[in-house]
mmCIF file of C-alpha atoms in Angstrom:
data_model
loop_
_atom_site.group_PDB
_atom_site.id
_atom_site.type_symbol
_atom_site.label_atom_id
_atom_site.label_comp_id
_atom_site.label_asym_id
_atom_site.label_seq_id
_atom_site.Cartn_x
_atom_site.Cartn_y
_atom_site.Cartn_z
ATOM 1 C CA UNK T 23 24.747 -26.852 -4.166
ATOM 2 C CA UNK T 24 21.801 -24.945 -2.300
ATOM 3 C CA UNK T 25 18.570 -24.649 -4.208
ATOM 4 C CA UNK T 26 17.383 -20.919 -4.683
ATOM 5 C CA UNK T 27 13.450 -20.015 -4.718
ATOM 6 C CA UNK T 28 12.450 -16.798 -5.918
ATOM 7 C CA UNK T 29 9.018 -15.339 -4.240
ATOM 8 C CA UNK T 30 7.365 -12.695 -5.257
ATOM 9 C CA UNK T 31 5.146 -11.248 -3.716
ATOM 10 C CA UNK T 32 6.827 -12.163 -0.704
ATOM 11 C CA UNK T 33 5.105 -9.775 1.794
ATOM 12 C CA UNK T 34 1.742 -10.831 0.991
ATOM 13 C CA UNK T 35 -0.631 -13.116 2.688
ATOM 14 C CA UNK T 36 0.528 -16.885 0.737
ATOM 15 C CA UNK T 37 3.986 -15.195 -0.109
ATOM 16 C CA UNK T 38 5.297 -14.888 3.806
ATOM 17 C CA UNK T 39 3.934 -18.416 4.232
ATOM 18 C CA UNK T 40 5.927 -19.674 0.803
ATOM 19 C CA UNK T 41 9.495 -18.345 2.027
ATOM 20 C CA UNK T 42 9.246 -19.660 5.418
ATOM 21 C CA UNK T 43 8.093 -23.133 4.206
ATOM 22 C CA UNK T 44 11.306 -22.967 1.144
ATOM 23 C CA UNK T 45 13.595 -21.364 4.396
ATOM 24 C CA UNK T 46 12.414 -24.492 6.597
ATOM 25 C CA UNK T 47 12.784 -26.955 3.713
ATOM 26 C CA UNK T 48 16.487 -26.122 3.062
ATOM 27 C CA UNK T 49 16.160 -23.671 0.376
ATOM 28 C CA UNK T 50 17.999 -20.373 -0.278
ATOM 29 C CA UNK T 51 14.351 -18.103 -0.516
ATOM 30 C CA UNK T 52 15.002 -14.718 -1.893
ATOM 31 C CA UNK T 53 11.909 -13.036 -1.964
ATOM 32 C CA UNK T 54 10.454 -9.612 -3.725
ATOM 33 C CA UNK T 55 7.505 -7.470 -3.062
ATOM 34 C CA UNK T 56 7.129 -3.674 -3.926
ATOM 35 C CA UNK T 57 4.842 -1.259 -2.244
ATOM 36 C CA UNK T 58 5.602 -3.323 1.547
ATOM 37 C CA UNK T 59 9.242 -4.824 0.167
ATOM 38 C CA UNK T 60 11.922 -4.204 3.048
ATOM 39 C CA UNK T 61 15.116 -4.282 1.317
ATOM 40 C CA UNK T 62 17.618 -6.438 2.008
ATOM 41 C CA UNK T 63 15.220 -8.890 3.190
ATOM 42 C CA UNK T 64 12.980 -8.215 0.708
ATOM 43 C CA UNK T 65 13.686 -6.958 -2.715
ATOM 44 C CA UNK T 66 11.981 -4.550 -4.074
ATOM 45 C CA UNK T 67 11.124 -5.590 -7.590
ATOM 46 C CA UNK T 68 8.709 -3.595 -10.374
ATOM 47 C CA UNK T 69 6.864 -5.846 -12.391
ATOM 48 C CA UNK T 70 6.084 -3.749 -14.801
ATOM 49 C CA UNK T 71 9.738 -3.386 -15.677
ATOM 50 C CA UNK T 72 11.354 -6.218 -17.368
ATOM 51 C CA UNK T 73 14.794 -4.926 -17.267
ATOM 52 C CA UNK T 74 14.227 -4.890 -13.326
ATOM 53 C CA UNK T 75 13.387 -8.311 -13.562
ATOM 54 C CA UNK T 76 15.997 -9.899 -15.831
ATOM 55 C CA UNK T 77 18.678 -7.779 -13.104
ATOM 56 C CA UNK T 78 17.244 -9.364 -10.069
ATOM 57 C CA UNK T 79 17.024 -12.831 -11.753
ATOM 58 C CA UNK T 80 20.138 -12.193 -12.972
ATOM 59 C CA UNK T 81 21.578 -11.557 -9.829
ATOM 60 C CA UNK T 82 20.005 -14.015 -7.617
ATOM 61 C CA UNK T 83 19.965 -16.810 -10.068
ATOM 62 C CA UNK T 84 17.259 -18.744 -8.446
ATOM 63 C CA UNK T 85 16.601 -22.736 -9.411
ATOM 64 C CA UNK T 86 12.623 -21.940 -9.144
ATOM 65 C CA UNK T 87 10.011 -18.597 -9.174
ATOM 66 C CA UNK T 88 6.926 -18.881 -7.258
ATOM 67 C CA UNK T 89 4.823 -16.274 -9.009
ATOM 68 C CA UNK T 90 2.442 -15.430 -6.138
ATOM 69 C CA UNK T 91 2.280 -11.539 -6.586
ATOM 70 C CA UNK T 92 -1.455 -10.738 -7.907
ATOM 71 C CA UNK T 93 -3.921 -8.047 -7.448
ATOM 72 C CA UNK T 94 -6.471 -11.653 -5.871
ATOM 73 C CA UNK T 95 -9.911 -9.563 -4.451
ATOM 74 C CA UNK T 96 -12.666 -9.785 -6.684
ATOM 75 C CA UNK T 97 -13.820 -6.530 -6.053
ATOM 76 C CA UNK T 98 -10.788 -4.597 -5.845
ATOM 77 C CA UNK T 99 -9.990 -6.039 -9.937
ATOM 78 C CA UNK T 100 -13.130 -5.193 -10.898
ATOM 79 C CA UNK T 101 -12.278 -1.425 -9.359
ATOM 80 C CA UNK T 102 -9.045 -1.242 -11.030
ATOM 81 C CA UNK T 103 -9.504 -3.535 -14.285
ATOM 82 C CA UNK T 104 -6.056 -2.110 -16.084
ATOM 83 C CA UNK T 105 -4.039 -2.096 -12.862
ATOM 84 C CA UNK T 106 -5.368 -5.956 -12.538
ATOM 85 C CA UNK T 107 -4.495 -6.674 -16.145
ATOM 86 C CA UNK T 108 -1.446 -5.321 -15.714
ATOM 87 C CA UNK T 109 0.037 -7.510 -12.508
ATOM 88 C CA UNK T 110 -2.313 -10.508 -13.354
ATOM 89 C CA UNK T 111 -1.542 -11.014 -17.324
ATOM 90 C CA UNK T 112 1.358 -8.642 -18.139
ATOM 91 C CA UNK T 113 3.774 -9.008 -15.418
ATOM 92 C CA UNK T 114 3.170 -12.801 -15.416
ATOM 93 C CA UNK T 115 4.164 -12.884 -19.418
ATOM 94 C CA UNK T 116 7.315 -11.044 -18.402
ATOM 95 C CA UNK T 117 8.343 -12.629 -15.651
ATOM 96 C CA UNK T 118 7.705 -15.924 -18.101
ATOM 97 C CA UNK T 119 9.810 -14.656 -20.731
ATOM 98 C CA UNK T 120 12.636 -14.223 -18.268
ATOM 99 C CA UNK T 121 12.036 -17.209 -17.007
ATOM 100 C CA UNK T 122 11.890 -19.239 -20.229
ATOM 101 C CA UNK T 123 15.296 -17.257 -21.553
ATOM 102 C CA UNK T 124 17.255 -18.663 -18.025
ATOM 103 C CA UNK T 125 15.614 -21.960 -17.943
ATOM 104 C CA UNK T 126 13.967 -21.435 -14.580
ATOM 105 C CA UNK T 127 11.274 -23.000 -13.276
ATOM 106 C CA UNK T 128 8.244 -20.700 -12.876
ATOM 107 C CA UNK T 129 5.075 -21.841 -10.426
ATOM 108 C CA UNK T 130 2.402 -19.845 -11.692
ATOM 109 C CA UNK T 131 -0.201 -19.300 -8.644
ATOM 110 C CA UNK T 132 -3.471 -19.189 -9.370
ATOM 111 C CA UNK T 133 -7.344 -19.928 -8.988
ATOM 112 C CA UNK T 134 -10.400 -21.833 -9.117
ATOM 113 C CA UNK T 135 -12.563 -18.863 -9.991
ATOM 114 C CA UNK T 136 -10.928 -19.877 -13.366
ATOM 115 C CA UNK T 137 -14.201 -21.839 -13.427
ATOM 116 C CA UNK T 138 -18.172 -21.011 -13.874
ATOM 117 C CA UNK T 139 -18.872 -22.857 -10.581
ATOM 118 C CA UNK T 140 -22.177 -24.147 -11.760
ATOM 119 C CA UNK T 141 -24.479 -26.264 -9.967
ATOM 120 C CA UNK T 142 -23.308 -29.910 -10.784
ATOM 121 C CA UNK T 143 -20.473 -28.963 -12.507
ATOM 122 C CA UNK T 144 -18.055 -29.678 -9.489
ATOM 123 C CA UNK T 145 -15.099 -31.242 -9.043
ATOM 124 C CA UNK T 146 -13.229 -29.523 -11.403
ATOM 125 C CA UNK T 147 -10.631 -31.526 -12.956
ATOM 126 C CA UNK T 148 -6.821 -29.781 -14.037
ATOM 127 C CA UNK T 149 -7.658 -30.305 -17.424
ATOM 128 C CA UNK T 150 -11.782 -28.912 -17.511
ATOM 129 C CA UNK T 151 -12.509 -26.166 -19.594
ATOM 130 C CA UNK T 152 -12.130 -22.962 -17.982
ATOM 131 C CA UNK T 153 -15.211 -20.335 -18.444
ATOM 132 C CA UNK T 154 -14.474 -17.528 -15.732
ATOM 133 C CA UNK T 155 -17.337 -15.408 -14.539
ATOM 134 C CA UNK T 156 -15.793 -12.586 -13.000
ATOM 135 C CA UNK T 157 -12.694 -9.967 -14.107
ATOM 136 C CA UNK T 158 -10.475 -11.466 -11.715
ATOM 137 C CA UNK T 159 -10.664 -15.456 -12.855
ATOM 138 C CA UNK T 160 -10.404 -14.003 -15.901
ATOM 139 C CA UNK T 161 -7.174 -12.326 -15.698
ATOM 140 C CA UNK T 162 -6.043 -15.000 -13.710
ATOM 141 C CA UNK T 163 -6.924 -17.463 -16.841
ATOM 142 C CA UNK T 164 -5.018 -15.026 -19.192
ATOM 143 C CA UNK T 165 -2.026 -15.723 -16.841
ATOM 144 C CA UNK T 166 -2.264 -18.694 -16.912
ATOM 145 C CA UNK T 167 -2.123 -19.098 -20.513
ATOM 146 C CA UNK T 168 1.000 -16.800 -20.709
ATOM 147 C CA UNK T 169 3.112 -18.372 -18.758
ATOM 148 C CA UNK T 170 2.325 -21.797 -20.967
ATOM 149 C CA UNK T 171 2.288 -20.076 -23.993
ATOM 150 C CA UNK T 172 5.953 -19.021 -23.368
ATOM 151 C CA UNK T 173 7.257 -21.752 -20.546
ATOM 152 C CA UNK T 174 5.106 -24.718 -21.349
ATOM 153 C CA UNK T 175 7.218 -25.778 -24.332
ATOM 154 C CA UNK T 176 10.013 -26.614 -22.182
ATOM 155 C CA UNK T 177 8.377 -27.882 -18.911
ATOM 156 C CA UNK T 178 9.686 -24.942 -17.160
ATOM 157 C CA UNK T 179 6.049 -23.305 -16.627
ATOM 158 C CA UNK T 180 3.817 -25.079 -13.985
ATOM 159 C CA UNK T 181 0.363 -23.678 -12.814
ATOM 160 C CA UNK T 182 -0.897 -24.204 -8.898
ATOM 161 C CA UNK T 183 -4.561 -23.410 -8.961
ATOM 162 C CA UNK T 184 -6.106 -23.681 -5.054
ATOM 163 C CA UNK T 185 -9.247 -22.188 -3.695
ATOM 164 C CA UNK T 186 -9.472 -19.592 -0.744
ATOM 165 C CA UNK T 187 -7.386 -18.958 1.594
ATOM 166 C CA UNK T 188 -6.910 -18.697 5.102
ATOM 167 C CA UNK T 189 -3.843 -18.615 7.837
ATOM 168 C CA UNK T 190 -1.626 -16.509 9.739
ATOM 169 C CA UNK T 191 -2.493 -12.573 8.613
ATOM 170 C CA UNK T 192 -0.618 -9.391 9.959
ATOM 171 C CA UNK T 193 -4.433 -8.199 8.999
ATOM 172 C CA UNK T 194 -7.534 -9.591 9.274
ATOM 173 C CA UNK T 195 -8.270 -8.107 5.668
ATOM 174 C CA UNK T 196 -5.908 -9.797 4.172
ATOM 175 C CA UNK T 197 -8.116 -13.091 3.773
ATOM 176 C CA UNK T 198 -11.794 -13.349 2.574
ATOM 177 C CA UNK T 199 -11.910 -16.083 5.359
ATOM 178 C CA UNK T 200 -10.138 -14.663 8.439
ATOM 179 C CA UNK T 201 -12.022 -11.399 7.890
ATOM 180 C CA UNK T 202 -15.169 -13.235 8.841
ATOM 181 C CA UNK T 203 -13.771 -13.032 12.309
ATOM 182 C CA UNK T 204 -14.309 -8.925 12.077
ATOM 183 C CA UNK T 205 -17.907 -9.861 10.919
ATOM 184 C CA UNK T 206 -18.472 -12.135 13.977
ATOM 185 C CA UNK T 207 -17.712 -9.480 16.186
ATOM 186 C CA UNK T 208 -20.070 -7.039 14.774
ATOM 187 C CA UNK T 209 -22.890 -9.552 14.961
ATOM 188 C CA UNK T 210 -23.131 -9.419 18.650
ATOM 189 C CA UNK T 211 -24.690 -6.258 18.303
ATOM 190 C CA UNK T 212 -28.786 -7.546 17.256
ATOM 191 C CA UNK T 213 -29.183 -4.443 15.616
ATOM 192 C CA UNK T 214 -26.087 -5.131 13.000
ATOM 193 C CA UNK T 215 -28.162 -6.239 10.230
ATOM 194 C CA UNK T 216 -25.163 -8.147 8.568
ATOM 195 C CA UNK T 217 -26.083 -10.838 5.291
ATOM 196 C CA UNK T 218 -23.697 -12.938 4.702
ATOM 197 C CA UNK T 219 -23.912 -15.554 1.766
ATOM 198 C CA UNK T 220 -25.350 -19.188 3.065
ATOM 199 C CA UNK T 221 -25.219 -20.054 -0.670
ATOM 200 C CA UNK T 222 -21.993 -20.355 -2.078
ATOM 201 C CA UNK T 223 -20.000 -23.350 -1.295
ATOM 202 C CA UNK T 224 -16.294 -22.854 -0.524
ATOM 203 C CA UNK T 225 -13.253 -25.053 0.669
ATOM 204 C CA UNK T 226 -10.858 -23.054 2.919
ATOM 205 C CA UNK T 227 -6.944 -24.296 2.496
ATOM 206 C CA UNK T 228 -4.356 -23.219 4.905
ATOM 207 C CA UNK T 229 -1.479 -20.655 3.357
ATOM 208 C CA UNK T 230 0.910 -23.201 5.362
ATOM 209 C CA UNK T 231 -0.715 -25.707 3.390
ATOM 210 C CA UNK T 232 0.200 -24.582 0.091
ATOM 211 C CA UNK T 233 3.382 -23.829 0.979
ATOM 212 C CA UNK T 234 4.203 -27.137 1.875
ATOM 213 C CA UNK T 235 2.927 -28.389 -1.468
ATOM 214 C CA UNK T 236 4.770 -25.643 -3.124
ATOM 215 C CA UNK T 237 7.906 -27.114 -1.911
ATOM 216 C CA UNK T 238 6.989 -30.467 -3.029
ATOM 217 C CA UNK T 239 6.454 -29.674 -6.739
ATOM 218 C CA UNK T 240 9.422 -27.718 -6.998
ATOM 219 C CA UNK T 241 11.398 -30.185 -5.544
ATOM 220 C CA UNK T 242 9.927 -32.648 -7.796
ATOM 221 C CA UNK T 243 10.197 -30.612 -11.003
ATOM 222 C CA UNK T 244 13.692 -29.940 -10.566
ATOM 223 C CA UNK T 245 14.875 -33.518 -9.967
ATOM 224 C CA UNK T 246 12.724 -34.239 -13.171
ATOM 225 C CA UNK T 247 15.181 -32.417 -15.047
ATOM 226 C CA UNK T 248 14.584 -32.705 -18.958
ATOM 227 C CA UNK T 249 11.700 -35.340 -18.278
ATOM 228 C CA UNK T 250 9.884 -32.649 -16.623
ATOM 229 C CA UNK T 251 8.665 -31.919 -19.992
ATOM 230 C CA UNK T 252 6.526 -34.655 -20.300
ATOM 231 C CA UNK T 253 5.053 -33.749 -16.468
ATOM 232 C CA UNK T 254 1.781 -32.289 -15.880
ATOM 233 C CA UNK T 255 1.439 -28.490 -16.472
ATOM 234 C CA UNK T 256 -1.215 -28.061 -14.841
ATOM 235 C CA UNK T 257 -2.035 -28.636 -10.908
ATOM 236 C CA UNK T 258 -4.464 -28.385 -8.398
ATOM 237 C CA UNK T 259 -4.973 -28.632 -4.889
ATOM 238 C CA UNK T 260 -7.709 -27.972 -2.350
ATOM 239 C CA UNK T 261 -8.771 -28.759 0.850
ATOM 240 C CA UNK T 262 -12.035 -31.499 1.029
ATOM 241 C CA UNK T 263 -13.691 -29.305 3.620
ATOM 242 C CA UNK T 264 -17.047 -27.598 2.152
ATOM 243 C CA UNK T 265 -18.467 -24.549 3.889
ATOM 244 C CA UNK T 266 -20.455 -21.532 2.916
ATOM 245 C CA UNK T 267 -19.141 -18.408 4.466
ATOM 246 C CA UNK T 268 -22.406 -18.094 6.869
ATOM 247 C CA UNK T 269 -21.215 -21.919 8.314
ATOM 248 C CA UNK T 270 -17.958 -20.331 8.964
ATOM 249 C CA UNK T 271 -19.236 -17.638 10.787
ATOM 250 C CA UNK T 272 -21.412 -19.824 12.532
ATOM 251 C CA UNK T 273 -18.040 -22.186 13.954
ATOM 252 C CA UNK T 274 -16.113 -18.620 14.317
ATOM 253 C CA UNK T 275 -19.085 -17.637 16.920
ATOM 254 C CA UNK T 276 -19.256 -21.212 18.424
ATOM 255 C CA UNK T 277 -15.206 -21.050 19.190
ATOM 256 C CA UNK T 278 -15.275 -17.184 20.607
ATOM 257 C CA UNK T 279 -18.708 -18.182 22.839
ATOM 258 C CA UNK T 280 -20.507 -15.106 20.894
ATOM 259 C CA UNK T 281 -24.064 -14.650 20.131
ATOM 260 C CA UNK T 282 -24.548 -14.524 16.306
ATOM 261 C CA UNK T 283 -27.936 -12.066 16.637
ATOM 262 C CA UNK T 284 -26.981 -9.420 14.506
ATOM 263 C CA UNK T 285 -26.063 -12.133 11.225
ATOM 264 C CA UNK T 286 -28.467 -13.579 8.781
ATOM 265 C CA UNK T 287 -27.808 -16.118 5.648
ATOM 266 C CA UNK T 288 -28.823 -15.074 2.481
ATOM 267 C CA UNK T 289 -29.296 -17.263 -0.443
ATOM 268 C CA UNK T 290 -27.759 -16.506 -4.589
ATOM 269 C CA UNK T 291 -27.235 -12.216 -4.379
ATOM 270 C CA UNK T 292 -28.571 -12.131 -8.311
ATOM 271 C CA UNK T 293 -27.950 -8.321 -7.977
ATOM 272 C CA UNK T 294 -24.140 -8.686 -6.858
ATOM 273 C CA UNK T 295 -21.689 -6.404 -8.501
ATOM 274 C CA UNK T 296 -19.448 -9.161 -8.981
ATOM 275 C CA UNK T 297 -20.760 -12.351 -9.438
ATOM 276 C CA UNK T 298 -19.366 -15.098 -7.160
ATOM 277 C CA UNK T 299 -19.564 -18.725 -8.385
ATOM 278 C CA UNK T 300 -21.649 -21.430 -6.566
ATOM 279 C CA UNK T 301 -19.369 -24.609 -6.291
ATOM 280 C CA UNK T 302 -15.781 -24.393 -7.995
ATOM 281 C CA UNK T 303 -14.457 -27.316 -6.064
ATOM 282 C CA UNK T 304 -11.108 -28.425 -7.527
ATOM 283 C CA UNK T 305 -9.792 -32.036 -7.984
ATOM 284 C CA UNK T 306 -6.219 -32.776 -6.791
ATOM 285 C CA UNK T 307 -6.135 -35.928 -8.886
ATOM 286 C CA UNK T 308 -2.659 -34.803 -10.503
ATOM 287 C CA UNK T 309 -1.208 -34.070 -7.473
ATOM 288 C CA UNK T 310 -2.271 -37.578 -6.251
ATOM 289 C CA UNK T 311 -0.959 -39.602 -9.321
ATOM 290 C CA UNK T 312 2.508 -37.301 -8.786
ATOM 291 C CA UNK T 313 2.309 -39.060 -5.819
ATOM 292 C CA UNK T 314 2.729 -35.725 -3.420
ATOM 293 C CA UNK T 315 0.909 -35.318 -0.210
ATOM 294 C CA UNK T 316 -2.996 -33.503 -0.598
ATOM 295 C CA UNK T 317 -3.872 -33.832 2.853
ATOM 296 C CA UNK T 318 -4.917 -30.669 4.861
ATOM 297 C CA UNK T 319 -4.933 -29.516 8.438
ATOM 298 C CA UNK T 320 -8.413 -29.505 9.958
ATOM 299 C CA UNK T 321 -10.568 -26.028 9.424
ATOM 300 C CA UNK T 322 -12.023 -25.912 12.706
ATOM 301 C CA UNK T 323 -8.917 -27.303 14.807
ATOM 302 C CA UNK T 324 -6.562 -24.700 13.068
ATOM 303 C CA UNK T 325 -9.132 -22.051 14.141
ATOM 304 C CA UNK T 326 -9.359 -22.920 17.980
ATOM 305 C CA UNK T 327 -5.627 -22.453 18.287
ATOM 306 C CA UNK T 328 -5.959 -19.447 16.514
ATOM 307 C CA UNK T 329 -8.759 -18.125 18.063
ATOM 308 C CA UNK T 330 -6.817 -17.682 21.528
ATOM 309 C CA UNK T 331 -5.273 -14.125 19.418
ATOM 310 C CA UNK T 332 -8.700 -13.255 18.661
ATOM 311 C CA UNK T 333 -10.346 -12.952 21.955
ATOM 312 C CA UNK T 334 -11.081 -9.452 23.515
#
């Protein structure tokens, strides 16, 4: 019998990547999305109506949900708190209680932000205490404690936390990483006057990346069957590769053979609207002792193939 994967968010940035790595892997993917669904390929799915998600689960009977539909910028959540409570915390509690009454898996995405990021702090491990600093790794925390709160009983709810994100993007906007590029292009101009943070550490992680791992732990989970319960809740995975934003930049300007004159690093922004972290490098130790693959494709290599659509 095929396996079924539900996505939502399927039309986002990680979601596209997460159906074509379940569709490559064997899996039948149905995927959802609202505002850029394209029925039939897409569903198109309100989260804020539980009835429209007990019909679509109902209908589709999927083995696994990979939960990656979230409002995931900072500064947008902080702009729209209730609309980011809502998708973040309330349609993750109702797609767990749907979940939990049909004894499907559910693969809660979600994020390091869920930590302070302080100097020293770092690695994080699955199981450190979580102390948010901004809206959105709060409401991603809340999430997270929904979907155990109703799922974790059972072993059917499973949290992926991983770090930012870059990859294939029908925009460059779409990533906090790949719209660096747009950034590196305006620098070539002396008179730009662009800051970009030199502080911060990050550790970029491919969307194709994740996918794969995706696949792994639902595969594994499933097999698991009833022993699944006694299975880690809680995962994490990251790419090794440490970077501030003004490094990436810096290898973005190398690849494309453009000056970077119009770009300075900054140090901590004390007066940002948001605050940002400084280190919330995540262990993958569970992963590991699960035995599942953590390796990821090399930053910079990834970004010379790319780079060839990025030239003017």
């Amino acid at each position: 019998m095929s396996k079924i994967a539900f996505v939502t968010g399927a039309t986002g940035f990680l979601g596209r990547q997460v159906v074509w790595a379940f569709d490559r892997a064997g899996w039948t993917v149905v995927g959802s999305g609202f505002s850029r669904a394209t029925p039939p390929s897409v569903l198109k799915v309100d989260l804020e109506d539980q009835h429209a998600i007990d019909s679509v689960l109902d209908e589709t009977k999927p083995h696994v949900i990979i939960h990656c539909a979230a409002n995931r910028f900072p500064d947008k959540c902080d702009a729209d708190p209730d609309g980011t409570r809502a998708l973040n915390i309330a349609a993750s509690r109702r797609i767990a209680h749907a979940a939990q009454s049909r004894s499907i898996i559910l693969i809660y995405m979600s994020t390091d932000y869920v930590f302070a990021g302080r100097p020293g702090e770092a690695p994080y491990e699955a199981d450190a205490t979580a102390n948010p600093t901004n809206l959105y790794g709060r409401t991603k925390l809340a999430g997270e404690k929904a979907v155990l709160e109703v799922c974790g009983d059972a072993g059917l709810g499973i949290i992926l936390r991983v770090p930012v994100l870059y990859g294939h993007a029908e925009t460059s906007t779409e990533s906090a990483v790949n719209v660096l590029v747009d950034a590196v292009w305006k620098a070539c101009d002396e008179d730009a006057n662009i800051n970009m943070d030199d502080w911060s550490l990050r550790y970029p992680t491919n969307t194709e990346d994740v996918a794969r791992v995706l696949v792994d732990i639902a595969t594994r989970y499933l097999m698991a069957d009833e022993a699944r319960v006694a299975m880690p809740k809680v995962l994490q995975f990251s790419s090794e590769y440490r970077v501030t934003k003004f490094q990436m930049c810096k290898i973005f300007a190398e690849i494309l053979g453009l000056p970077l004159d119009g770009m300075t690093g900054t140090g901590e922004d004390k007066s940002a609207a948001v605050p940002r972290p400084y280190d919330t490098h995540l262990s993958t130790k569970v992963l590991e002792e699960l035995g599942l693959d953590v390796r990821t494709m090399d930053f910079q290599d990834w970004w010379r193939r790319e780079m060839k659509a990025y030239r003017r």
